[in-house]
Amino acid sequence: MIMKYIFLFVLLISTGCKSFAVNNYKGLVIRSAMPIDNKTYENWNGEIHFSPNAIFLPSTLQDLINIVKLAKTNDKTIRCAAQGHTISTLSVTENYLVVVTNLTKVTIQNDPKYGWTATAEAGVSLTDFETALRNHDPPLTINSATVYNTLRASGVIATGSHGPITNSSIMPDQLCSMKIVTASGEVREFSKEISESEFNVAKLNLGLLGIIYSATFCVQPMYNLRMNDTFYSINEWLNPKNLKELLDSSDGVEFFYWPFNGFNQSDPKPLDPNRDQIWVKTFVRTDDPASFTQQQLEQSLPNQTQEAIQQYELRRTLIPNPEKTPNVTATLWNGLTSFGNTSFVYQVPDAMHYVVSEESIKLELMEIAFKADPDLSNVVAEYLFIMKTLYDFAGEGKFPLNIFVDFRIIKSTKTLLSNTFDKDPEALYCHIDFVTILDTPSWQEFAQLIAQRAFDQYKAKPHCAKEWEFIPNVDSYLANAFSDQIKQFEQIRAKYDPDKIFFDNKSLQDIFNIALGSQNGEDSNKKKV
Ligand SMILES: Cc1cc2nc3c(=O)[nH]c(=O)nc-3n(C[C@H](O)[C@H](O)[C@H](O)COP(=O)(O)OP(=O)(O)OC[C@H]3O[C@@H](n4cnc5c(N)ncnc54)[C@H](O)[C@@H]3O)c2cc1C
Ligand SMILES: *[C@@H]1O[C@H](CO)[C@@H](O)[C@H](O)[C@H]1NC(C)=O
Ligand SMILES: *[C@@H]1O[C@H](CO)[C@@H](O)[C@H](O)[C@H]1NC(C)=O
Ligand SMILES: *[C@@H]1O[C@H](CO)[C@@H](O)[C@H](O)[C@H]1NC(C)=O
Ligand SMILES: *[C@@H]1O[C@H](CO)[C@@H](O)[C@H](O)[C@H]1NC(C)=O
Ligand SMILES: *[C@@H]1O[C@H](CO)[C@@H](O)[C@H](O)[C@H]1NC(C)=O
Ligand SMILES: *[C@@H]1O[C@H](CO)[C@@H](O)[C@H](O)[C@H]1NC(C)=O
Ligand SMILES: *[C@@H]1O[C@H](CO)[C@@H](O)[C@H](O)[C@H]1NC(C)=O
Ligand SMILES: *[C@@H]1O[C@H](CO)[C@@H](O)[C@H](O)[C@H]1NC(C)=O
Ligand SMILES: *[C@@H]1O[C@H](CO)[C@@H](O)[C@H](O)[C@H]1NC(C)=O
């Protein structure tokens, strides 16, 4: 019985990256804060590569301070990278790139004010952080995390990444405090107690405030989540009432559209959306014991990895033959659903990272977020629109998406630059993540169409760490959409970095220039505020 469950667990895996060793930079031979010349940096999917003036691999706080001082002496700007999974240009610089992956200490404290807290240096991976918490006496956990566990503390914080737990909002909202080496070369602490307005800037700063040295999370005693995977007919189940009921009765709801899953190999024509099912995942806190031991979960990893790579190889055959997409995606869907609906109990981190991480799998991702109607009717409408768009594209022989579209609904945040910022703390935001194999034909055309419609219809905003720079007129759109928040952010940014050491030019600067109405970035579309 257990074997069957583990096999099932294997089948649930479709994408991922598990190995901790990345070689993002070619031929590094470095000592702490010494600069390395003439090296190329490449991000995880290989779409971003550049040769900065120097790449640093610091391992102590003092190294970070020395790098900032060196940059000032040499009149250089600085950008940072952690695990390099960001596929936008956030890390790009012509000057100094600081890769924080060798800052890996974790400390756990029982704080008189907050209870248990855990401090991760910038380069601690989520998996190492969660392991340190799990091995602590008593075992501890964070409440919500990204699907991938190879991502590092400063990377998920700086970009405002999020998991599926509704009340937990974005990961920066789990912080009690953080430390940043700012342009003066000093270490600054940010927390709600010191200054709430500055904390709401520091928590999601896109690297603009300085080098993040550490992030202190408020953590909880370890607990379990029951994770259900249920497959419903879209026609019969998907309506605002059903979705709302599920959201209200769960700690987190994540649901997927898996393209053309109702495609029938024995009856292939025509493609019929009425056969498609929706995959719904729920997370509910429980006192029930975990369904598997840690040892069983670890033992299943090689198989999950193997399965993920096989699925990846199969999907890659679609790049030259996109018209085979319905057959391939439906075949993989039949594997996923072959055991029917399931309900298992996991410790929090194991539920969050329900997909194995596998570094060799290369994807395209775009994620947009918009305010959900209180009854979720716009979320349902968007699901159906995306599905219809994929069928329309198929009608023209185009298959831009071959993995899935992933929906998560979480609460808003007061963190200024988040795409889920809202003054109403109870507002719900829907994140839609589009995931396909790297270099899938028609991907950009599809992604642009979806994004622009969601901008127009719902004032949606993209996840800055995924793909967004290819969306036409996105700079002026975001400058307007974030206008008020950028003005507030800029006051605090300028206080800590008046000379713009951390503000390298490109996408972010263009957006800030337009929002702030500077000469370089005047834009005729700009709304007067
Ligand atoms: C396969 C995959 C799955 C993902 N899943 C999710 C998900 O479930 N939810 C979600 O919200 N996002 C998700 N993302 C997006 C991901 O969380 C972000 O790209 C995150 O930044 C990756 O962390 P990283 O350690 O690779 O950071 P990097 O990509 O290395 O860094 C990101 C940016 O953060 C800044 N930064 C990093 N470290 C520092 C520092 N020490 N000081 C100052 N600035 C710094 C820099 O500007 C840098 O460009 C996913 C991305 C991929 C590729
Ligand atoms: C960085 O960490 C790796 C892995 O622990 C280690 O092998 C390497 O020597 C470190 N590099 C520096 C410059 O500290
Ligand atoms: C430096 O980079 C240039 C251009 O990529 C290359 O031709 C040269 O061989 C590199 N030098 C070293 C020492 O790596
Ligand atoms: C989430 O927060 C709301 C109030 O904001 C509360 O009513 C609800 O019980 C919380 N849900 C959980 C699962 O904690
Ligand atoms: C679907 O793929 C399988 C395996 O490659 C192949 O045998 C079958 O002919 C395909 N069916 C259709 C309808 O394309
Ligand atoms: C697929 O089509 C065949 C032939 O029309 C039919 O017998 C079979 O029931 C269909 N399968 C499903 C799952 O609908
Ligand atoms: C992994 O797969 C192999 C064969 O594919 C099987 O023998 C083994 O039992 C599987 N291991 C687990 C833990 O499921
Ligand atoms: C999964 O659950 C849904 C809702 O209860 C039900 O309609 C469906 O038939 C179930 N699927 C299987 C394979 O049992
Ligand atoms: C999860 O599945 C279990 C077992 O089928 C069921 O009792 C429970 O109500 C389900 N929870 C949700 C939120 O669907
Ligand atoms: C960045 O700005 C400098 C001057 O401030 C300019 O010389 C350089 O071309 C710019 N680089 C990019 C990539 O925009």
Coordinates of N, CA, C and O in Angstrom, one line a residue, residues 44 60 75 108 111 118 127 133 140 148 159-160 200 244 266 298 346 350-351 360 375 393 426 472 510 527:
W44 N 19.5 30.5 -14.1 CA 19.1 29.1 -14.1 C 18.6 28.6 -15.5 O 19.0 27.5 -15.9
T60 N 31.1 36.3 4.4 CA 30.8 36.9 5.7 C 30.2 38.3 5.5 O 30.3 38.9 4.4
D75 N 33.9 53.7 -7.9 CA 32.7 54.3 -8.6 C 31.9 53.2 -9.4 O 31.6 53.5 -10.6
I108 N 18.7 30.0 15.3 CA 17.3 30.0 15.8 C 17.3 30.5 17.2 O 18.1 30.2 18.0
D111 N 12.7 34.4 21.0 CA 12.7 35.8 21.3 C 11.5 36.2 22.2 O 10.4 35.7 22.1
A118 N 13.9 32.5 13.4 CA 15.0 31.9 12.7 C 15.6 32.8 11.7 O 14.9 33.4 10.9
T127 N 15.6 24.8 1.4 CA 15.7 23.4 1.9 C 16.6 23.3 3.1 O 16.3 22.7 4.1
L133 N 15.3 24.0 10.7 CA 14.1 24.2 11.6 C 13.5 22.9 12.0 O 13.1 22.7 13.1
L140 N 10.5 23.2 14.1 CA 9.8 24.4 13.8 C 9.6 24.5 12.3 O 10.1 23.7 11.5
Y148 N 9.4 25.5 -5.2 CA 10.8 25.1 -5.4 C 11.5 25.4 -4.1 O 11.4 26.5 -3.5
T159 N 12.3 39.6 -4.0 CA 11.3 39.6 -5.1 C 9.9 39.4 -4.7 O 8.9 39.4 -5.5
G160 N 9.7 39.3 -3.4 CA 8.3 39.1 -2.9 C 7.6 37.8 -3.3 O 6.4 37.8 -3.7
N200 N 8.2 48.1 5.2 CA 7.4 47.8 4.1 C 8.1 48.1 2.7 O 7.7 47.6 1.7
K244 N -15.3 29.4 -3.8 CA -15.3 30.1 -2.5 C -15.5 29.2 -1.3 O -14.8 29.4 -0.3
S266 N -8.1 7.7 -28.7 CA -8.8 6.8 -29.6 C -9.9 7.6 -30.4 O -10.5 7.1 -31.3
E298 N 12.4 10.7 1.4 CA 13.7 10.8 0.9 C 14.0 9.7 -0.2 O 14.6 9.9 -1.2
Y346 N 1.2 15.7 5.3 CA 2.6 16.0 5.2 C 2.9 17.1 6.3 O 2.1 17.9 6.6
D350 N 7.1 19.7 3.4 CA 6.9 18.7 2.4 C 5.6 18.9 1.6 O 5.5 18.6 0.4
A351 N 4.6 19.5 2.2 CA 3.4 19.9 1.4 C 3.7 21.1 0.5 O 3.3 21.1 -0.7
S360 N 18.0 20.5 -14.0 CA 18.2 20.4 -15.5 C 17.0 20.7 -16.3 O 17.0 20.9 -17.5
D375 N -16.5 37.4 -4.4 CA -17.2 36.1 -4.7 C -16.3 35.2 -5.7 O -16.8 34.2 -6.1
F393 N -5.9 29.2 -29.9 CA -4.5 29.1 -30.4 C -4.4 27.7 -31.1 O -3.9 27.6 -32.2
E426 N -7.7 42.5 4.1 CA -8.5 41.3 3.9 C -8.7 41.0 2.4 O -9.3 40.0 2.0
P472 N 4.5 44.4 -24.3 CA 4.6 45.7 -24.9 C 4.1 46.8 -23.9 O 3.1 46.6 -23.2
D510 N 13.9 52.5 -15.7 CA 12.9 53.1 -16.6 C 11.6 53.3 -15.9 O 10.9 54.3 -16.1
K527 N -0.5 59.3 -16.3 CA -1.6 60.0 -15.7 C -1.2 61.0 -14.7 O -0.2 60.7 -13.9

